[in-house]
Short mmCIF file of C-alpha atoms and ligand atoms in Angstrom, two decimals:
data_model
loop_
_atom_site.label_atom_id
_atom_site.label_comp_id
_atom_site.label_asym_id
_atom_site.label_seq_id
_atom_site.Cartn_x
_atom_site.Cartn_y
_atom_site.Cartn_z
CA MET W 233 -3.18 6.54 -23.88
CA THR W 234 -4.73 8.60 -21.12
CA PRO W 235 -4.88 12.29 -22.00
CA ALA W 236 -2.42 14.52 -20.13
CA ALA W 237 -3.94 15.43 -16.75
CA SER W 238 -4.47 19.09 -16.00
CA SER W 239 -2.95 20.45 -12.83
CA ALA W 240 -4.87 21.07 -9.58
CA ARG W 241 -4.39 23.99 -7.20
CA ILE W 242 -5.11 23.42 -3.50
CA GLU W 243 -5.44 26.27 -1.01
CA THR W 244 -5.43 26.14 2.78
CA ALA W 245 -8.88 25.21 4.16
CA GLY W 246 -10.68 27.51 6.63
CA ARG W 247 -11.60 24.39 8.57
CA LEU W 248 -11.87 20.61 8.04
CA ARG W 249 -15.01 18.77 9.14
CA GLY W 250 -16.72 15.57 8.10
CA THR W 251 -16.92 11.80 7.90
CA LEU W 252 -15.02 9.91 5.21
CA LEU W 253 -15.60 6.54 3.61
CA LEU W 254 -12.19 5.49 2.41
CA PRO W 255 -11.32 3.40 -0.64
CA PRO W 256 -10.94 -0.33 0.07
CA ASP W 257 -7.62 -1.35 1.63
CA LYS W 258 -5.38 -2.00 -1.34
CA SER W 259 -3.16 -4.58 0.36
CA ILE W 260 -6.12 -6.67 1.54
CA ALA W 261 -8.03 -6.30 -1.75
CA HIS W 262 -5.13 -7.58 -3.92
CA ARG W 263 -4.69 -10.58 -1.63
CA ALA W 264 -8.41 -11.38 -1.43
CA LEU W 265 -8.77 -11.40 -5.23
CA ILE W 266 -5.66 -13.53 -5.76
CA VAL W 267 -6.32 -16.01 -2.94
CA GLY W 268 -9.96 -16.24 -4.06
CA ALA W 269 -8.79 -17.10 -7.57
CA LEU W 270 -6.29 -19.70 -6.32
CA GLY W 271 -9.07 -21.34 -4.31
CA GLY W 272 -11.25 -21.71 -7.38
CA GLY W 273 -14.13 -19.85 -5.73
CA PRO W 274 -16.77 -18.70 -5.80
CA THR W 275 -15.29 -16.10 -3.46
CA THR W 276 -16.99 -12.75 -2.90
CA VAL W 277 -14.82 -9.68 -2.36
CA ARG W 278 -16.94 -6.73 -1.22
CA MET W 279 -15.58 -3.27 -1.93
CA GLN W 280 -16.57 0.09 -3.45
CA ARG W 281 -14.46 2.29 -5.71
CA PRO W 282 -11.13 0.43 -5.75
CA GLY W 283 -8.18 2.39 -7.10
CA ARG W 284 -6.33 1.67 -10.34
CA ASP W 285 -3.79 -0.64 -8.62
CA VAL W 286 -6.55 -3.03 -7.53
CA GLU W 287 -8.10 -2.75 -11.00
CA SER W 288 -4.72 -3.88 -12.38
CA THR W 289 -4.94 -7.05 -10.30
CA ILE W 290 -8.51 -7.66 -11.53
CA ALA W 291 -7.45 -7.15 -15.17
CA CYS W 292 -4.43 -9.48 -14.79
CA LEU W 293 -6.53 -12.23 -13.22
CA ARG W 294 -9.06 -11.92 -16.04
CA ALA W 295 -6.24 -12.16 -18.60
CA LEU W 296 -5.25 -15.43 -16.89
CA GLY W 297 -8.76 -16.82 -17.45
CA VAL W 298 -10.12 -16.16 -13.94
CA ILE W 299 -13.76 -15.07 -14.01
CA ILE W 300 -14.52 -11.99 -11.93
CA ASP W 301 -18.16 -10.98 -11.99
CA ASP W 302 -18.70 -7.37 -10.88
CA ALA W 303 -22.25 -7.01 -12.21
CA THR W 304 -23.54 -6.29 -8.69
CA ARG W 305 -22.24 -2.94 -7.44
CA GLY W 306 -19.80 -3.35 -4.60
CA SER W 307 -19.19 -7.08 -5.06
CA TYR W 308 -16.59 -8.99 -7.07
CA VAL W 309 -17.31 -12.71 -7.36
CA VAL W 310 -14.12 -14.59 -8.23
CA SER W 311 -14.12 -18.04 -9.82
CA GLY W 312 -10.76 -19.61 -10.64
CA GLU W 313 -9.80 -21.81 -13.63
CA PRO W 314 -8.85 -22.04 -16.32
CA TRP W 315 -5.34 -20.67 -15.92
CA LEU W 316 -3.86 -19.55 -19.23
CA ASP W 317 -0.42 -18.46 -20.40
CA ALA W 318 -0.51 -14.67 -20.61
CA THR W 319 1.38 -11.40 -20.83
CA LEU W 320 0.16 -9.29 -17.92
CA ASP W 321 0.07 -5.51 -17.59
CA CYS W 322 0.44 -4.76 -13.87
CA GLY W 323 0.20 -1.01 -14.55
CA ASN W 324 1.80 0.97 -11.72
CA SER W 325 1.30 -1.75 -9.12
CA GLY W 326 4.31 -3.46 -7.55
CA THR W 327 1.99 -5.41 -5.26
CA THR W 328 0.14 -6.85 -8.27
CA MET W 329 3.38 -7.93 -9.90
CA ARG W 330 5.05 -9.46 -6.85
CA LEU W 331 1.99 -11.20 -5.37
CA LEU W 332 0.84 -12.56 -8.73
CA ALA W 333 4.34 -13.85 -9.43
CA GLY W 334 4.19 -15.76 -6.14
CA ALA W 335 0.73 -17.13 -6.90
CA LEU W 336 1.65 -18.17 -10.47
CA ALA W 337 4.97 -19.81 -9.56
CA GLY W 338 2.91 -22.82 -8.47
CA ARG W 339 1.00 -23.22 -11.78
CA PRO W 340 2.45 -24.84 -14.90
CA LEU W 341 2.21 -21.63 -16.93
CA ARG W 342 4.43 -19.28 -18.91
CA VAL W 343 3.65 -15.74 -17.89
CA VAL W 344 5.30 -12.39 -18.59
CA LEU W 345 4.58 -9.70 -15.98
CA ASP W 346 5.13 -6.14 -17.17
CA GLY W 347 4.05 -2.65 -16.17
CA ASP W 348 4.33 1.09 -16.73
CA ALA W 349 7.59 3.08 -16.81
CA SER W 350 7.60 3.52 -13.00
CA LEU W 351 7.08 -0.21 -12.37
CA ARG W 352 9.74 -1.05 -14.97
CA ALA W 353 12.26 0.84 -12.83
CA ARG W 354 11.50 -1.14 -9.65
CA PRO W 355 13.52 -4.07 -8.27
CA MET W 356 12.13 -7.50 -9.23
CA GLU W 357 15.21 -9.67 -8.77
CA ARG W 358 14.32 -10.04 -5.08
CA VAL W 359 11.05 -11.80 -5.94
CA ALA W 360 12.59 -13.76 -8.83
CA HIS W 361 15.23 -15.07 -6.41
CA VAL W 362 12.61 -16.23 -3.89
CA LEU W 363 10.59 -18.04 -6.57
CA ARG W 364 13.68 -19.72 -8.05
CA ALA W 365 14.55 -20.96 -4.55
CA ALA W 366 11.10 -22.64 -4.45
CA GLY W 367 11.72 -24.30 -7.86
CA ALA W 368 10.09 -22.00 -10.44
CA GLU W 369 11.94 -20.46 -13.38
CA ALA W 370 12.01 -16.67 -13.08
CA GLN W 371 13.99 -14.11 -15.04
CA THR W 372 14.15 -10.32 -14.87
CA ASP W 373 15.55 -7.79 -17.30
CA ALA W 374 18.73 -6.83 -15.43
CA GLY W 375 16.79 -6.88 -12.15
CA HIS W 376 13.68 -5.10 -13.46
CA PRO W 377 10.42 -6.00 -15.22
CA PRO W 378 9.42 -7.61 -17.45
CA LEU W 379 9.48 -10.62 -15.15
CA ARG W 380 9.33 -13.88 -17.12
CA LEU W 381 7.96 -16.76 -15.14
CA HIS W 382 7.67 -20.45 -15.89
CA GLY W 383 5.74 -21.98 -13.02
CA ARG W 384 5.60 -25.60 -11.85
CA SER W 385 2.58 -27.54 -10.63
CA SER W 386 4.61 -28.55 -7.59
CA LEU W 387 7.23 -26.43 -5.80
CA SER W 388 9.68 -27.23 -2.99
CA ALA W 389 8.99 -26.32 0.63
CA THR W 390 11.67 -23.73 1.32
CA THR W 391 13.16 -21.78 4.23
CA HIS W 392 13.30 -18.15 3.07
CA GLU W 393 15.37 -15.59 5.00
CA LEU W 394 14.31 -12.45 3.16
CA PRO W 395 16.92 -9.70 2.73
CA VAL W 396 14.38 -6.83 2.92
CA ALA W 397 11.43 -6.16 5.22
CA SER W 398 8.90 -6.31 2.39
CA ALA W 399 5.35 -7.61 2.82
CA GLN W 400 5.07 -7.98 -0.95
CA LEU W 401 8.05 -10.30 -1.01
CA ALA W 402 6.88 -12.25 2.04
CA GLY W 403 3.40 -12.45 0.49
CA ALA W 404 4.84 -13.84 -2.77
CA ALA W 405 6.78 -16.52 -0.87
CA CYS W 406 3.64 -17.47 1.11
CA LEU W 407 1.45 -17.72 -2.00
CA ALA W 408 4.06 -19.91 -3.72
CA ALA W 409 4.10 -22.11 -0.58
CA LEU W 410 0.52 -23.19 -1.36
CA ALA W 411 1.97 -25.32 -4.19
CA ALA W 412 4.87 -26.75 -2.16
CA ARG W 413 4.80 -30.09 -0.38
CA GLY W 414 5.77 -29.61 3.29
CA VAL W 415 6.48 -26.64 5.55
CA THR W 416 7.61 -23.37 4.00
CA GLN W 417 9.09 -20.85 6.41
CA VAL W 418 9.35 -17.13 5.59
CA THR W 419 11.34 -14.78 7.84
CA THR W 420 11.63 -11.01 7.37
CA PRO W 421 14.36 -8.84 8.93
CA ALA W 422 11.73 -6.56 10.57
CA PRO W 423 7.97 -6.89 11.11
CA VAL W 424 5.78 -6.34 8.02
CA ARG W 425 2.02 -6.19 7.45
CA ASP W 426 0.50 -9.64 8.05
CA HIS W 427 -2.52 -9.60 5.70
CA THR W 428 -1.42 -12.68 3.73
CA ALA W 429 -1.22 -14.91 6.81
CA ARG W 430 -4.56 -13.62 8.17
CA LEU W 431 -6.34 -14.21 4.87
CA LEU W 432 -4.86 -17.67 4.27
CA ALA W 433 -5.90 -18.72 7.79
CA PHE W 434 -9.41 -17.35 7.10
CA ALA W 435 -9.48 -19.51 3.94
CA GLY W 436 -8.62 -22.62 5.97
CA VAL W 437 -4.91 -22.91 5.12
CA ARG W 438 -2.62 -24.17 7.91
CA VAL W 439 -0.52 -21.07 8.49
CA GLU W 440 1.10 -19.56 11.57
CA HIS W 441 2.47 -16.07 11.94
CA HIS W 442 4.51 -14.94 14.93
CA GLY W 443 6.65 -11.81 14.89
CA LEU W 444 9.05 -12.06 11.98
CA ARG W 445 8.14 -15.58 10.85
CA THR W 446 5.32 -17.17 8.87
CA THR W 447 5.07 -20.95 8.37
CA ILE W 448 2.72 -22.59 5.88
CA LEU W 449 1.91 -26.24 5.36
CA GLY W 450 1.40 -27.13 1.72
CA PRO W 451 0.08 -28.13 -0.64
CA ALA W 452 -3.11 -26.26 0.21
CA ARG W 453 -6.10 -24.96 -1.70
CA PRO W 454 -7.76 -21.96 -0.04
CA ALA W 455 -11.48 -22.43 0.65
CA PRO W 456 -13.92 -19.91 -0.86
CA PHE W 457 -14.80 -16.97 1.39
CA ASP W 458 -16.89 -13.82 1.56
CA LEU W 459 -14.97 -10.76 2.70
CA GLN W 460 -15.81 -7.10 3.18
CA ILE W 461 -12.62 -5.13 2.53
CA PRO W 462 -12.14 -2.45 5.23
CA GLY W 463 -11.22 1.14 4.38
CA ASP W 464 -7.55 1.79 3.64
CA LEU W 465 -5.76 3.30 6.64
CA SER W 466 -2.84 4.33 4.41
CA ALA W 467 -5.33 6.45 2.43
CA GLY W 468 -6.96 7.57 5.69
CA ALA W 469 -3.56 8.74 6.92
CA ALA W 470 -4.00 11.76 4.63
CA TRP W 471 -6.93 12.87 6.82
CA LEU W 472 -5.15 11.99 10.06
CA VAL W 473 -2.23 14.22 9.11
CA ALA W 474 -4.37 17.02 7.65
CA ALA W 475 -6.59 17.24 10.74
CA ALA W 476 -3.68 16.81 13.18
CA ILE W 477 -1.97 19.85 11.65
CA HIS W 478 -4.98 22.11 11.01
CA PRO W 479 -6.01 24.28 13.99
CA ASP W 480 -9.75 23.89 13.28
CA ALA W 481 -10.42 20.28 12.28
CA GLU W 482 -12.44 17.23 13.22
CA LEU W 483 -12.53 14.31 10.79
CA THR W 484 -14.01 10.83 11.23
CA LEU W 485 -12.89 7.74 9.30
CA ASP W 486 -15.60 5.06 9.27
CA GLY W 487 -15.09 1.36 8.55
CA VAL W 488 -11.32 1.76 8.40
CA GLY W 489 -8.90 -1.17 8.77
CA LEU W 490 -7.24 -1.32 12.20
CA ASN W 491 -4.74 -4.14 11.62
CA PRO W 492 -2.01 -3.65 14.28
CA THR W 493 0.72 -3.93 11.61
CA ARG W 494 -0.75 -0.81 9.94
CA MET W 495 -1.41 1.29 13.06
CA ALA W 496 2.10 2.71 13.52
CA VAL W 497 1.04 5.94 11.79
CA VAL W 498 -1.53 6.53 14.55
CA GLN W 499 1.09 5.86 17.24
CA VAL W 500 3.61 8.26 15.68
CA LEU W 501 1.05 11.05 15.26
CA ARG W 502 -0.10 10.60 18.86
CA GLN W 503 3.52 10.78 20.06
CA MET W 504 3.84 14.02 18.09
CA GLY W 505 0.84 15.34 20.06
CA ALA W 506 -2.16 14.63 17.79
CA ASP W 507 -5.58 13.98 19.36
CA ILE W 508 -6.76 10.68 17.83
CA THR W 509 -9.48 8.32 19.12
CA VAL W 510 -9.81 4.73 17.86
CA ASP W 511 -12.88 2.50 18.34
CA GLU W 512 -12.77 -1.08 17.08
CA SER W 513 -16.01 -2.73 15.87
CA PRO W 514 -16.75 -6.43 16.42
CA THR W 515 -15.96 -8.62 13.39
CA ASP W 516 -15.86 -12.31 12.45
CA GLY W 517 -13.51 -11.63 9.52
CA PRO W 518 -9.73 -11.81 9.46
CA GLU W 519 -9.10 -8.06 9.74
CA PRO W 520 -10.06 -5.68 12.57
CA SER W 521 -11.82 -2.46 11.55
CA GLY W 522 -13.63 0.43 13.16
CA ARG W 523 -13.75 4.21 13.49
CA ILE W 524 -11.00 6.78 13.94
CA ILE W 525 -11.67 10.39 14.97
CA VAL W 526 -8.93 13.01 14.72
CA ARG W 527 -9.20 16.53 16.13
CA GLY W 528 -6.90 19.41 15.26
CA GLY W 529 -5.63 22.23 17.43
CA ALA W 530 -2.96 20.44 19.48
CA PRO W 531 0.58 21.65 18.66
CA LEU W 532 2.77 18.95 17.07
CA GLN W 533 6.28 18.16 18.34
CA ALA W 534 9.22 16.85 16.32
CA THR W 535 9.85 13.10 16.10
CA SER W 536 12.52 10.62 14.99
CA ILE W 537 11.63 7.56 12.94
CA GLY W 538 14.02 4.72 12.10
CA GLY W 539 14.99 1.08 12.48
CA SER W 540 12.29 -1.57 12.58
CA GLN W 541 9.51 1.09 12.69
CA VAL W 542 10.07 1.94 9.04
CA ALA W 543 8.44 -1.09 7.37
CA ASP W 544 5.17 -0.58 9.29
CA LEU W 545 5.09 3.09 8.20
CA ILE W 546 6.40 2.63 4.68
CA ASP W 547 3.40 4.08 2.79
CA GLU W 548 2.73 6.84 5.34
CA LEU W 549 6.25 8.31 5.42
CA PRO W 550 5.54 11.02 2.81
CA LEU W 551 2.55 12.21 4.88
CA LEU W 552 4.62 12.03 8.06
CA GLY W 553 7.22 14.21 6.28
CA VAL W 554 4.47 16.84 6.00
CA ALA W 555 3.56 16.43 9.70
CA MET W 556 7.27 16.90 10.51
CA ALA W 557 7.25 20.15 8.54
CA ALA W 558 4.37 21.38 10.76
CA ALA W 559 5.99 20.35 14.07
CA ALA W 560 8.07 22.40 16.52
CA GLY W 561 11.72 21.25 16.40
CA ARG W 562 13.73 19.22 13.95
CA SER W 563 12.49 15.76 12.96
CA GLU W 564 14.46 12.96 11.39
CA LEU W 565 13.74 9.88 9.26
CA ARG W 566 16.49 7.23 8.92
CA ASP W 567 16.76 3.62 7.61
CA ALA W 568 14.17 4.29 4.90
CA GLY W 569 16.29 3.67 1.78
CA GLU W 570 13.42 1.46 0.52
CA LEU W 571 11.55 4.71 -0.23
CA ARG W 572 13.94 5.30 -3.14
CA VAL W 573 12.53 2.26 -5.00
CA LYS W 574 8.80 2.92 -4.57
CA GLU W 575 6.54 4.36 -7.32
CA SER W 576 9.09 7.20 -7.40
CA ASP W 577 12.24 8.00 -5.42
CA ARG W 578 10.14 9.24 -2.51
CA ILE W 579 13.09 10.67 -0.60
CA ALA W 580 14.08 12.89 -3.53
CA ALA W 581 10.43 13.76 -4.28
CA MET W 582 9.69 14.73 -0.65
CA VAL W 583 12.88 16.75 -0.24
CA ALA W 584 12.10 18.68 -3.45
CA GLY W 585 8.46 19.25 -2.49
CA LEU W 586 9.14 20.19 1.13
CA THR W 587 11.80 22.65 -0.02
CA ALA W 588 9.33 24.15 -2.51
CA ILE W 589 6.66 24.73 0.18
CA GLY W 590 9.18 26.51 2.41
CA ALA W 591 10.18 23.84 4.99
CA GLU W 592 13.77 23.46 6.24
CA VAL W 593 14.94 20.17 4.72
CA GLU W 594 18.12 18.13 4.51
CA GLU W 595 18.29 15.06 2.27
CA LEU W 596 19.96 11.94 3.72
CA ALA W 597 20.85 8.78 1.82
CA ASP W 598 18.23 6.85 3.83
CA GLY W 599 15.77 9.57 4.85
CA TRP W 600 15.56 13.28 5.68
CA ARG W 601 15.74 15.93 8.40
CA VAL W 602 12.85 18.39 8.41
CA GLY W 603 11.96 21.52 10.36
CA ARG W 604 9.26 24.14 10.07
CA GLY W 605 9.69 27.04 7.66
CA ALA W 606 7.60 29.88 6.28
CA PRO W 607 4.70 28.51 4.16
CA HIS W 608 5.03 29.32 0.43
CA ASP W 609 2.87 29.03 -2.64
CA ALA W 610 4.48 26.15 -4.49
CA ARG W 611 4.28 24.05 -7.60
CA VAL W 612 4.98 20.42 -6.74
CA THR W 613 6.02 17.72 -9.18
CA THR W 614 4.29 14.48 -8.19
CA ARG W 615 6.55 12.28 -10.40
CA GLY W 616 3.34 10.33 -11.15
CA ASP W 617 3.36 9.09 -7.55
CA HIS W 618 -0.03 9.02 -5.80
CA ARG W 619 1.41 9.24 -2.29
CA ILE W 620 3.54 12.29 -3.15
CA ALA W 621 0.50 14.00 -4.69
CA MET W 622 -1.68 13.36 -1.60
CA ALA W 623 1.09 14.40 0.80
CA PHE W 624 1.37 17.84 -0.81
CA ALA W 625 -2.40 18.26 -1.19
CA VAL W 626 -2.51 17.72 2.60
CA ALA W 627 0.36 20.18 3.10
CA ALA W 628 -1.67 22.84 1.29
CA ALA W 629 -5.07 22.04 2.84
CA SER W 630 -3.65 22.04 6.38
CA GLY W 631 -1.58 25.24 5.98
CA VAL W 632 1.98 23.85 5.93
CA ALA W 633 2.09 25.34 2.43
CA ARG W 634 0.12 28.49 1.54
CA SER W 635 -1.06 26.76 -1.63
CA VAL W 636 0.15 23.92 -3.83
CA GLU W 637 -0.27 23.32 -7.52
CA LEU W 638 0.09 19.60 -8.35
CA ASP W 639 1.29 18.91 -11.88
CA ASP W 640 -0.46 15.50 -12.11
CA PRO W 641 -3.42 15.11 -9.73
CA ASP W 642 -4.73 12.20 -11.83
CA CYS W 643 -2.08 9.86 -10.35
CA ILE W 644 -4.01 9.97 -7.03
CA GLY W 645 -6.50 7.53 -8.62
CA ILE W 646 -3.86 4.78 -8.28
CA SER W 647 -5.01 4.31 -4.67
CA TYR W 648 -7.74 6.89 -3.87
CA PRO W 649 -9.92 7.89 -6.84
CA GLY W 650 -12.24 10.14 -4.77
CA PHE W 651 -9.55 11.97 -2.81
CA LEU W 652 -9.91 15.47 -4.30
CA ALA W 653 -13.73 15.25 -4.13
CA ASP W 654 -13.47 14.17 -0.47
CA LEU W 655 -11.10 17.07 0.20
CA ALA W 656 -13.59 19.49 -1.37
CA ALA W 657 -16.36 17.99 0.81
CA VAL W 658 -14.51 18.20 4.16
CA ARG W 659 -13.40 21.81 3.62
CA ALA W 660 -16.86 23.04 2.58
C1 LIG S 1517 2.40 -3.71 0.32
C2 LIG S 1517 3.61 -3.67 0.91
C3 LIG S 1517 4.48 -2.50 0.90
C4 LIG S 1517 3.73 -1.23 0.51
C5 LIG S 1517 2.81 -1.43 -0.64
C6 LIG S 1517 1.80 -2.53 -0.34
C7 LIG S 1517 1.65 -4.97 0.34
O1 LIG S 1517 5.51 -2.74 0.00
O2 LIG S 1517 4.63 -0.19 0.21
O3 LIG S 1517 2.10 -0.22 -0.91
O4 LIG S 1517 0.43 -4.96 0.08
O5 LIG S 1517 2.26 -6.01 0.63
P1 LIG S 1517 6.85 -3.49 0.52
O6 LIG S 1517 6.40 -4.48 1.51
O7 LIG S 1517 7.50 -4.11 -0.66
O8 LIG S 1517 7.66 -2.40 1.14
#
């Protein structure tokens, strides 16, 4: 049991200045560890200070018998085999559960994947369905974890038309395809982040990704690789939004991932009026990275988000809700019902928090409408959700709220363990 976290109070900063080194990109880190393990290794995953979600993936892989040597600071050397039957604690991490389920469907193992109370409330039938279609046995508890999996050493090449635009689901189908003989095809209803395809190609797997479709030729064993994980742009989005809102701000994100399927948050903030500069660095790895500089002082205008934009912004929508509450005019988010089945019901959590800080808010079944209000001192309930906690810390630091008291700041460590220390540093 972790002791109950004490609350944190965040006041509006006089100014925001500094350069931030972000935590490693969570999506890329999970995939690198899992694909490295499937390849047998030795694969080196280079990263500093991963959050608790990535630590959940490391712990699950170790429980499966995979050796992960982290004796050298900043490097995780992954060697696969043996693979053991296990009961896995995925903690708070939906990505750990869904990607590992995909990876394990193609091993002759009996595995139970479980997690914390938040993860136990999340939909797992969608991944169970995909893995059954490929030939594994997969059972949920009325649609939720625990997910019981009986994998097979050989799966069927399958054509998957996924019902939701989920990169976790597409990633699970692609990882299972490594154990299938022939061409597996995975199609999503809208574009999603493409880290799985990039990484598999980097590891020598015959994979193609165009628009909505990924095709993989199996069976395939990924070759070992050495990969530096770039900084997490979804974590960096906290600084983009904070500095875009604050009248006296200049923040630099160094070594941040610039994958085009993650850059929609930059495009939306620019459309709202934010001053953001992006410089890509040369790389021979699978993921582009570089530097982003954001300067405050430009007034933000309202925006509308919906349709196929939503999947590419899925983790940044709480922060964009805060930017909307700082903008002139009324903004709208639609088609984002998926937010209700994240680590918390993020629509309900944002509407409650934005109301508490004084914004004008209307809850919609699939989103919200938000306009500027009079900043209040507020107490915000994070619901144990790291992205909700960071969104309202940013609201306070940037002046959209006068101050915010977070009931559970500890949950931020799920994705960004150093966030409050970084906030203290950039406001000093
Ligand atoms: C992720 C995909 C997204 C995102 C999550 C990470 C991934 O989930 O919310 O934080 O790494 O594939 P969905 O694709 O299920 O929406």
